[in-house]
Coordinates of C-alpha atoms and ligand atoms in Angstrom, one line a residue:
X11 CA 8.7 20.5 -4.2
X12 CA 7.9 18.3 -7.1
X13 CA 7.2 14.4 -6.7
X14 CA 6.2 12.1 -9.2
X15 CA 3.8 9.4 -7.9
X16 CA 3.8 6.5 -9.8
X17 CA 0.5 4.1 -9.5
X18 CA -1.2 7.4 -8.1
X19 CA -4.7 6.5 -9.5
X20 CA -4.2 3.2 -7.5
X21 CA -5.8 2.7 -3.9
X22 CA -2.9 3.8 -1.6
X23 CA -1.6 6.2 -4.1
X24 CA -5.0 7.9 -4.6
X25 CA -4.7 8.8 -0.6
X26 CA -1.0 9.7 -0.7
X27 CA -1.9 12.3 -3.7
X28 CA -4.6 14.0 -1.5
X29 CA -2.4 14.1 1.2
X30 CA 0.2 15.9 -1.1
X31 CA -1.7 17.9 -2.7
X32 CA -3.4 19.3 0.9
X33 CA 0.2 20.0 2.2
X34 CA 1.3 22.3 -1.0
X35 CA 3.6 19.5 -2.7
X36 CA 3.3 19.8 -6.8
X37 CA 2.5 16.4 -7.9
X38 CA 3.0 14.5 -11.2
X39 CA 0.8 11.6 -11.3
X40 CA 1.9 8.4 -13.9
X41 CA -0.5 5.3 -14.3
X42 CA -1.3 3.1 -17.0
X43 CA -4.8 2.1 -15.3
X44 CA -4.1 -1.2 -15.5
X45 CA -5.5 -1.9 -11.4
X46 CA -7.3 1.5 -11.7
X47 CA -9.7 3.6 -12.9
X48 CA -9.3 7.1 -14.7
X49 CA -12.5 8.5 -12.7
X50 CA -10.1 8.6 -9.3
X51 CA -8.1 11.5 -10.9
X52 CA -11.9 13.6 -10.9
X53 CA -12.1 12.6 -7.7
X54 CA -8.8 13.3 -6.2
X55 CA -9.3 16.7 -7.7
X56 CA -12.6 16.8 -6.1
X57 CA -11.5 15.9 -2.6
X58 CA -8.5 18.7 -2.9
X59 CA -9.9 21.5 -5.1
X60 CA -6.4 21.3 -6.5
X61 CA -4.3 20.4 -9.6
X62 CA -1.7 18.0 -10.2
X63 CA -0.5 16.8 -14.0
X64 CA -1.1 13.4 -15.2
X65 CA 0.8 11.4 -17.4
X66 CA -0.8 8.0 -18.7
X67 CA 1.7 5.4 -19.3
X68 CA 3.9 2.4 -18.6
X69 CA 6.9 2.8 -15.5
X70 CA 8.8 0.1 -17.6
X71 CA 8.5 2.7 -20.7
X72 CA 12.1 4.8 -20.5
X73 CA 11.2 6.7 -23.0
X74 CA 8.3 7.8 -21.9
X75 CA 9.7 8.3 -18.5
X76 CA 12.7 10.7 -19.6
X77 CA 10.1 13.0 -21.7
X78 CA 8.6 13.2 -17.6
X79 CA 11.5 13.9 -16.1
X80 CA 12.6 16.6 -18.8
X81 CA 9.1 18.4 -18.9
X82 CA 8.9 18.8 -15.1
X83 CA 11.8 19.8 -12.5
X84 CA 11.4 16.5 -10.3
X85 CA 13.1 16.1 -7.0
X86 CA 11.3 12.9 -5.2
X87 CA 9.7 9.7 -6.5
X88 CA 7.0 7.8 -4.3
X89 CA 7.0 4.4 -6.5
X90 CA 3.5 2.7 -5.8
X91 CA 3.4 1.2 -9.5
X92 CA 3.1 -2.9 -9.2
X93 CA 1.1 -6.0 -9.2
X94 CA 0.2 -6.9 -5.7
X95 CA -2.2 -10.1 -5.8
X96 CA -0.2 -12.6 -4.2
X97 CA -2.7 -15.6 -5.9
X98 CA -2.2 -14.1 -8.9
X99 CA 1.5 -13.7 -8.8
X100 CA 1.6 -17.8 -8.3
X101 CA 0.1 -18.2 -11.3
X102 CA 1.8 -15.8 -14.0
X103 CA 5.0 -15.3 -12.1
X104 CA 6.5 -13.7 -15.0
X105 CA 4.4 -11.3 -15.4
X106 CA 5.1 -10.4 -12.0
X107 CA 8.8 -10.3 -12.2
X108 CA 8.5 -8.4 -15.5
X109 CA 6.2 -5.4 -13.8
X110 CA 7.1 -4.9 -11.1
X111 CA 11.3 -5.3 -11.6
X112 CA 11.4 -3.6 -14.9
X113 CA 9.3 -0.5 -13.6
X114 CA 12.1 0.3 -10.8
X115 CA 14.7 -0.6 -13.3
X116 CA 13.7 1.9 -15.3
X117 CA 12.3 4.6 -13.2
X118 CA 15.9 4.7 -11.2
X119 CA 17.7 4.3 -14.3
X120 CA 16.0 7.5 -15.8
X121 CA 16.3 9.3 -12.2
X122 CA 20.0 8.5 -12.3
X123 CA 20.5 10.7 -15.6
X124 CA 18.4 13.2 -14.2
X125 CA 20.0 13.6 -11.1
X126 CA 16.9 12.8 -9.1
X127 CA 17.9 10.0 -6.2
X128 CA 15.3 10.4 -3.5
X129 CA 12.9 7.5 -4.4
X130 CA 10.1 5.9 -1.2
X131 CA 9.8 2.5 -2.0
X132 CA 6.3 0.1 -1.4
X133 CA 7.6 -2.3 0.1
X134 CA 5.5 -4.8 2.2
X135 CA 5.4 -7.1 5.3
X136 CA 5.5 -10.1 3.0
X137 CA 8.9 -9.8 3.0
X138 CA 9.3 -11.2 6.3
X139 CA 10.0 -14.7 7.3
X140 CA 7.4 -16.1 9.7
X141 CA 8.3 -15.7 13.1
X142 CA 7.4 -16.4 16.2
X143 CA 8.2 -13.2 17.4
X144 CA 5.9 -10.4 17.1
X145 CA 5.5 -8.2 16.2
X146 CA 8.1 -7.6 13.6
X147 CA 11.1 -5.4 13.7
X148 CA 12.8 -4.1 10.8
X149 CA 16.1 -6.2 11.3
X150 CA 14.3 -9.4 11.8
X151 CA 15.0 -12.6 8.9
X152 CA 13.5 -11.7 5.6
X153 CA 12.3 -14.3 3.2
X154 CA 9.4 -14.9 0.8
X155 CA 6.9 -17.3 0.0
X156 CA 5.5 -16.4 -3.5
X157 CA 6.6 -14.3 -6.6
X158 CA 4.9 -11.0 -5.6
X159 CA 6.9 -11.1 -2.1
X160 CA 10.1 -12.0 -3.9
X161 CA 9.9 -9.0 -6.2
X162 CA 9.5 -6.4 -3.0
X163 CA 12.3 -8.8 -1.9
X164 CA 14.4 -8.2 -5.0
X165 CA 13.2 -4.6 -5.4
X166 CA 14.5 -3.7 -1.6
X167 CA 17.8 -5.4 -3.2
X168 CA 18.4 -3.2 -6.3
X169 CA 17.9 -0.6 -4.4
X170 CA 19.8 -0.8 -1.7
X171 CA 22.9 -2.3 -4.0
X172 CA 22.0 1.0 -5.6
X173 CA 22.7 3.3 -2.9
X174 CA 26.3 0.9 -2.7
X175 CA 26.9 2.0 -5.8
X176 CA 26.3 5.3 -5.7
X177 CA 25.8 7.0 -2.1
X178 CA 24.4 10.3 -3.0
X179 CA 20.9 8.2 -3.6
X180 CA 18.6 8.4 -0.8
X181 CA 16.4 5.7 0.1
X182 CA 13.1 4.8 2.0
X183 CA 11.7 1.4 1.9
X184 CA 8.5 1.3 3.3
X185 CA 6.6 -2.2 4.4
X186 CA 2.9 -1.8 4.7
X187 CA 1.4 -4.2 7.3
X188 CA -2.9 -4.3 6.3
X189 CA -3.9 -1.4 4.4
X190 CA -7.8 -1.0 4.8
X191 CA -10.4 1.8 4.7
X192 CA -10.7 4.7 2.6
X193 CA -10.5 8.5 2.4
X194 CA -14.2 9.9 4.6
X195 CA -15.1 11.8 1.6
X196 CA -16.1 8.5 0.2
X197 CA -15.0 9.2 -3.1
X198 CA -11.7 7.4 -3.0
X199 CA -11.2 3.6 -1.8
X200 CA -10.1 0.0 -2.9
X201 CA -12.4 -1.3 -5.5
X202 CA -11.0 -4.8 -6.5
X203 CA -12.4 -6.2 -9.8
X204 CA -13.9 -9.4 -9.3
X205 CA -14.2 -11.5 -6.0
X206 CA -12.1 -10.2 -3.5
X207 CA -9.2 -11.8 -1.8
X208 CA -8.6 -9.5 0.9
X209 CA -10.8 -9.5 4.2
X210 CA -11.8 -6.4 4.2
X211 CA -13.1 -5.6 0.2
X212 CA -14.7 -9.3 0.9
X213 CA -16.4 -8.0 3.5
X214 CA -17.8 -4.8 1.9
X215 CA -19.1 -6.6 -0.9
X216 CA -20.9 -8.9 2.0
X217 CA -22.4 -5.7 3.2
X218 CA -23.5 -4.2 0.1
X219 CA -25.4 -8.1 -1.0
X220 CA -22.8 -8.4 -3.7
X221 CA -21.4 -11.6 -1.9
X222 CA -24.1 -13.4 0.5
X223 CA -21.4 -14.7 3.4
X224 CA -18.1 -14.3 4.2
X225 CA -15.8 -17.5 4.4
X226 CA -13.3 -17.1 7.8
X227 CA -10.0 -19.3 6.8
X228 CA -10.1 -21.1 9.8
X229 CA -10.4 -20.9 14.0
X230 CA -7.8 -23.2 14.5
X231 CA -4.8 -20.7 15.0
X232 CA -3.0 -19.8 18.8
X233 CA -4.8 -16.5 18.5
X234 CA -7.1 -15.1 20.9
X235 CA -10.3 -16.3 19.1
X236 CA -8.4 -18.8 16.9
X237 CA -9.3 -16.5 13.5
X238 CA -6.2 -15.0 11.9
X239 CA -4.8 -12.1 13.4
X240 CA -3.0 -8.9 10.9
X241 CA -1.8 -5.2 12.0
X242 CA -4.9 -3.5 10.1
X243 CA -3.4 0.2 9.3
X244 CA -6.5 2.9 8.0
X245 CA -5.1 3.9 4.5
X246 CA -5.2 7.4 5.6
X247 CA -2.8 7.0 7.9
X248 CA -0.5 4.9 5.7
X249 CA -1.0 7.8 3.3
X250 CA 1.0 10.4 5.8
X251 CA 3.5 7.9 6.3
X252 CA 4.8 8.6 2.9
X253 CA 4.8 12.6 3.7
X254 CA 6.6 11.7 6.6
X255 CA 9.1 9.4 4.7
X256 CA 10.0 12.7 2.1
X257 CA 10.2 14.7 4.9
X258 CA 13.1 12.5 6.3
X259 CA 14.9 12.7 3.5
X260 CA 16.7 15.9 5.1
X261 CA 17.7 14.3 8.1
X262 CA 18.1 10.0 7.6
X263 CA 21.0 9.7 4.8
X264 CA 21.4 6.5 2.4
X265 CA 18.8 3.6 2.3
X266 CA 16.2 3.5 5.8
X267 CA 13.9 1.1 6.2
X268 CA 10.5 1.5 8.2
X269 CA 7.6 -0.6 9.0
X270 CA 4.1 1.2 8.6
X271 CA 1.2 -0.5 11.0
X272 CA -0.3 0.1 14.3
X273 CA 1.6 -2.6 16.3
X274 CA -1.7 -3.7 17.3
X275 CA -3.2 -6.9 16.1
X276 CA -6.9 -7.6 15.3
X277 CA -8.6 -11.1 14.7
X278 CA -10.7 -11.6 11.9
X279 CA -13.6 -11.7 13.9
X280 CA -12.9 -8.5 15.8
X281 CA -12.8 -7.0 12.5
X282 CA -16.4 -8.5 11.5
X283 CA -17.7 -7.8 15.0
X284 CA -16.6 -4.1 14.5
X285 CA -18.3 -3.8 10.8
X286 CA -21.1 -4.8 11.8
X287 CA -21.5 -2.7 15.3
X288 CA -20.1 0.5 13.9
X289 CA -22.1 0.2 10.5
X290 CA -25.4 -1.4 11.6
X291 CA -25.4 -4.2 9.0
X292 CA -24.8 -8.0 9.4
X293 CA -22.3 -9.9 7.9
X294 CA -22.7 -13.7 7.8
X295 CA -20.3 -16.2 7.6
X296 CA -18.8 -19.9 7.9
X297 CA -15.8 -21.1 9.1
X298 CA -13.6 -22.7 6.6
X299 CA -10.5 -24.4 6.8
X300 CA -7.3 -22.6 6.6
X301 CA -6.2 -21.1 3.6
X302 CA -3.0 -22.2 2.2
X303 CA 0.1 -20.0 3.2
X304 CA -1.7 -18.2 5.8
X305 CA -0.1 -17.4 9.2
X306 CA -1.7 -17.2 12.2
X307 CA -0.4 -13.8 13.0
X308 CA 1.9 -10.9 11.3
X309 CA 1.9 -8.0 13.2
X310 CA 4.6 -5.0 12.8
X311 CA 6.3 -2.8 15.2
X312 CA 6.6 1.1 14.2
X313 CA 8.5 2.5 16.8
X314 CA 11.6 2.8 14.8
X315 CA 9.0 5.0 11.9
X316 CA 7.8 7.0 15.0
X317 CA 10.8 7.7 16.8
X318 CA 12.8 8.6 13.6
X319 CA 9.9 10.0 11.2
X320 CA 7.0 10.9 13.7
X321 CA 4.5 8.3 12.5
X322 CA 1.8 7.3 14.1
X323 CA -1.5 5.5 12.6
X324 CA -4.3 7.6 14.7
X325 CA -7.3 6.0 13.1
X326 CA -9.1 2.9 14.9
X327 CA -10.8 -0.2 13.6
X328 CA -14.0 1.4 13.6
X329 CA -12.8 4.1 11.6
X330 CA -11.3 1.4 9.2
X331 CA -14.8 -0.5 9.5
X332 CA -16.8 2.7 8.8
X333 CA -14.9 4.5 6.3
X334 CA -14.4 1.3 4.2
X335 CA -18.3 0.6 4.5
X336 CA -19.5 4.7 3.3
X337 CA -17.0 4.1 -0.1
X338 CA -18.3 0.9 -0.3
X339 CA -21.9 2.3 -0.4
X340 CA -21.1 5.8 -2.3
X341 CA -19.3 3.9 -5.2
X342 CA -22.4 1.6 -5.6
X343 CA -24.7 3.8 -6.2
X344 CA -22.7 5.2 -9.4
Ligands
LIG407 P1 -3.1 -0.6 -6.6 O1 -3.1 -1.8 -7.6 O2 -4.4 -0.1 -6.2 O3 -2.2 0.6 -7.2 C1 -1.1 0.4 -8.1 C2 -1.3 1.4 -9.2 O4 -0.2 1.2 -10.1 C3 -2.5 1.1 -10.1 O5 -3.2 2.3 -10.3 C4 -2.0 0.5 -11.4 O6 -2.8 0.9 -12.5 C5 -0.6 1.2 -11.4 N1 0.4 0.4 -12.2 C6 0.8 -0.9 -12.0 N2 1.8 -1.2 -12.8 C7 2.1 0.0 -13.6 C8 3.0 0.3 -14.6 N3 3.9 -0.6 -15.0 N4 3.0 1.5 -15.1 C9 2.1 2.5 -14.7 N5 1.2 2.2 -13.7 C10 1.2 1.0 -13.2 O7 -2.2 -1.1 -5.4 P2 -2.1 -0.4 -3.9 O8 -2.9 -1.3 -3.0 O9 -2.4 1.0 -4.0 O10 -0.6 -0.7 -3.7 C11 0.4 0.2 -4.0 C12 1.8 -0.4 -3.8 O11 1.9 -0.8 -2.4 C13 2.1 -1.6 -4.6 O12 3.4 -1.6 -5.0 C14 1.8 -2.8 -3.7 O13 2.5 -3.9 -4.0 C15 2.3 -2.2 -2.3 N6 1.6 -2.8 -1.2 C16 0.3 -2.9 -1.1 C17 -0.3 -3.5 0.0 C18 -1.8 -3.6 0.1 O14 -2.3 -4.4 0.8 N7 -2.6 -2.8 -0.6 C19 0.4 -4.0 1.0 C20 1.8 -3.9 0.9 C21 2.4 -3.3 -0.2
LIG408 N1 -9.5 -13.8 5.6 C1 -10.7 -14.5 5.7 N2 -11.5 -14.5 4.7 C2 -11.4 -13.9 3.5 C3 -10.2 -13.1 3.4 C4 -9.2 -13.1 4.4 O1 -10.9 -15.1 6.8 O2 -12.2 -13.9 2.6 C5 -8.5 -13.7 6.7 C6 -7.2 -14.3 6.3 O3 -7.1 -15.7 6.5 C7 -6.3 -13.5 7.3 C8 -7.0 -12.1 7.4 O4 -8.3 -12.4 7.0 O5 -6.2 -14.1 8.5 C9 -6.3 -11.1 6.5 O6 -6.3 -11.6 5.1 P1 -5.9 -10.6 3.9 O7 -6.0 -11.5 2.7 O8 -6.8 -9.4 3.9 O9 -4.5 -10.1 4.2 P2 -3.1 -10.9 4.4 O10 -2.4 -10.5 5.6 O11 -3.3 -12.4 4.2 O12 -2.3 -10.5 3.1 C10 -1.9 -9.1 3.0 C11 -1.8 -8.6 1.6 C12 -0.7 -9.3 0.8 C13 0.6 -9.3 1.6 C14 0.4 -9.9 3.0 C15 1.6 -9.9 3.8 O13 -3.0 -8.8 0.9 O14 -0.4 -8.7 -0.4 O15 -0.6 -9.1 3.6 O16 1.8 -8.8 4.6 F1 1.5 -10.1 1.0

């Protein structure tokens, strides 16, 4: 079966391609490297000892996208390609709304003429209102705080008014809960340009001596410890949810929507304690106050995704901690 990956040079695409490639799918990777590097495609091929084709290019390019979709015989999408720094997104909305609207736009607009209408969808746990209630089930209130979460908002929208529309489209929106780690070759990982805003890139670049502390946004929240608490999900394991999701295609109809985390929550601490036991390196740091728009806790529940597609995130924290830590020191030395 062939499926196009687009943003498959990019950090969860990267491990979806492996994971691909290792079970026999035919994969057409698109990227325009603009939050990645070419070098992961060497890699990818390094990790799988197998091919794939590449196309460099814009998702918002129709154009380009039909010459794709007539050169290859393409039967599934996995659509990765998008901004995601939520900072960032505050300050150049429009960018924002331009990338990552006009890429699914276009992509399902140029599936529709090609017949192809099985498209997994990155969607994210941003999309949720804050609740009390934890962790999160797929039916709970949605809502959005800042223009990245409103364009996975809007994006779950067009899609599903697309399956309205037209009901022989088939449609899995996927929300990530905290992607972390990387692939235990060490080849493959998230390498963030500049300083970091997620916890746990922050805290590689604390271990390599890049950054000398790591700031904790506050101890003040009704957690367990009183550091923020997030359903940490090893990348790996995200990365079979999206074989998982293709697979489901021949049994869940229409537009399904799953959440992809452990269920299990883990305080910013635990995650620091568990760096630095499992990978024998210290990580100082200071509490700080709280950073603005943070929650205390946002946790997901993925019984619906195991019950209906079999998924369930096997790797631990310590995984997480160490595999994250080897990329970390593998991609340093180059
Ligand atoms: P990433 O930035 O590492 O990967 C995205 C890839 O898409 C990059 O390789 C980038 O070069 C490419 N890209 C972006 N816009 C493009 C365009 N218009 N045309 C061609 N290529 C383009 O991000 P990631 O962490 O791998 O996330 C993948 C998807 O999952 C994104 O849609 C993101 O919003 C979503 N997501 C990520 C997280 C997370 O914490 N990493 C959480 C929830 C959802
Ligand atoms: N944290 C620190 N110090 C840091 C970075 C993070 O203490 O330097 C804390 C945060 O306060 C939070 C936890 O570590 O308690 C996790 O923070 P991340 O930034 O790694 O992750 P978030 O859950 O805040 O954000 C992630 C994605 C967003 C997505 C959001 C909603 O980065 O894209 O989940 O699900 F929108």
């Amino acid at each position: 079966m062939q499926v196009l990956v687009t943003g498959g040079a990019g950090y969860i695409g990267s491990h979806t391609v492996v994971e691909l490639l290792n079970n026999n799918y035919e994969v057409i990777i698109v990227d325009n490297f603009c939050n990645s590097k070419r070098e992961v495609l060497d890699k990818i091929q390094e990790i799988t000892k197998k091919s794939f084709k590449f196309y460099e290019g814009n998702v918002c390019d129709k154009a380009f996208l039909n010459k794709i979709f007539d050169e290859n015989n393409i039967e599934a999408v996995i659509h990765f390609a998008g901004y995601k720094a939520v900072g960032e997104s505050v300050a150049k909305p429009l960018m924002y709304y331009q990338n990552n609207i006009d890429s699914t736009l276009a992509l399902c607009e140029v599936m529709n003429a090609h017949n192809c209408k099985q498209i997994v969808f990155s969607s994210s746990a941003t999309v949720y209102k804050e609740s009390e209630i934890q962790p999160l089930q797929e039916n709970f209130p949605l809502g959005t705080t800042n223009p990245y979460g409103t364009t996975k908002l809007i994006n779950e929208w067009i899609l599903k008014d697309l399956y309205q529309a037209d009901n022989e489209w088939n449609i899995m929106l996927l929300r990530y809960f905290n992607p972390t780690g990387a692939h235990e070759s060490g080849l493959i990982g998230e390498d963030p340009e500049g300083i970091p805003n997620n916890l746990m890139p922050y805290i590689m670049q604390v271990a390599t001596g890049k950054l000398d502390h790591l700031n904790i946004f506050g101890n003040d929240y009704d957690t367990k410890d009183g550091t923020g608490v997030r359903d940490y999900i090893h990348v790996v394991d995200l990365a079979k949810g999206h074989l998982q999701a293709l697979e489901g295609f021949k049994k869940y109809k229409g537009v399904n929507i799953y959440n992809l985390g452990t269920g299990t929550g883990y305080s910013v601490l635990d995650i620091v304690n568990a760096f630095m036991e499992v990978n024998q390196v210290d990580i100082p740091y200071k509490i700080v106050s709280r950073r603005p728009g943070d929650i205390g806790r946002n946790t997901g529940d993925p019984t619906k995704a195991y019950k209906e597609l079999g998924f369930k995130a096997e790797k631990t924290i310590q995984d997480m901690c160490r595999d994250a830590y080897r990329y970390a020191v593998t991609h340093q030395k180059k």
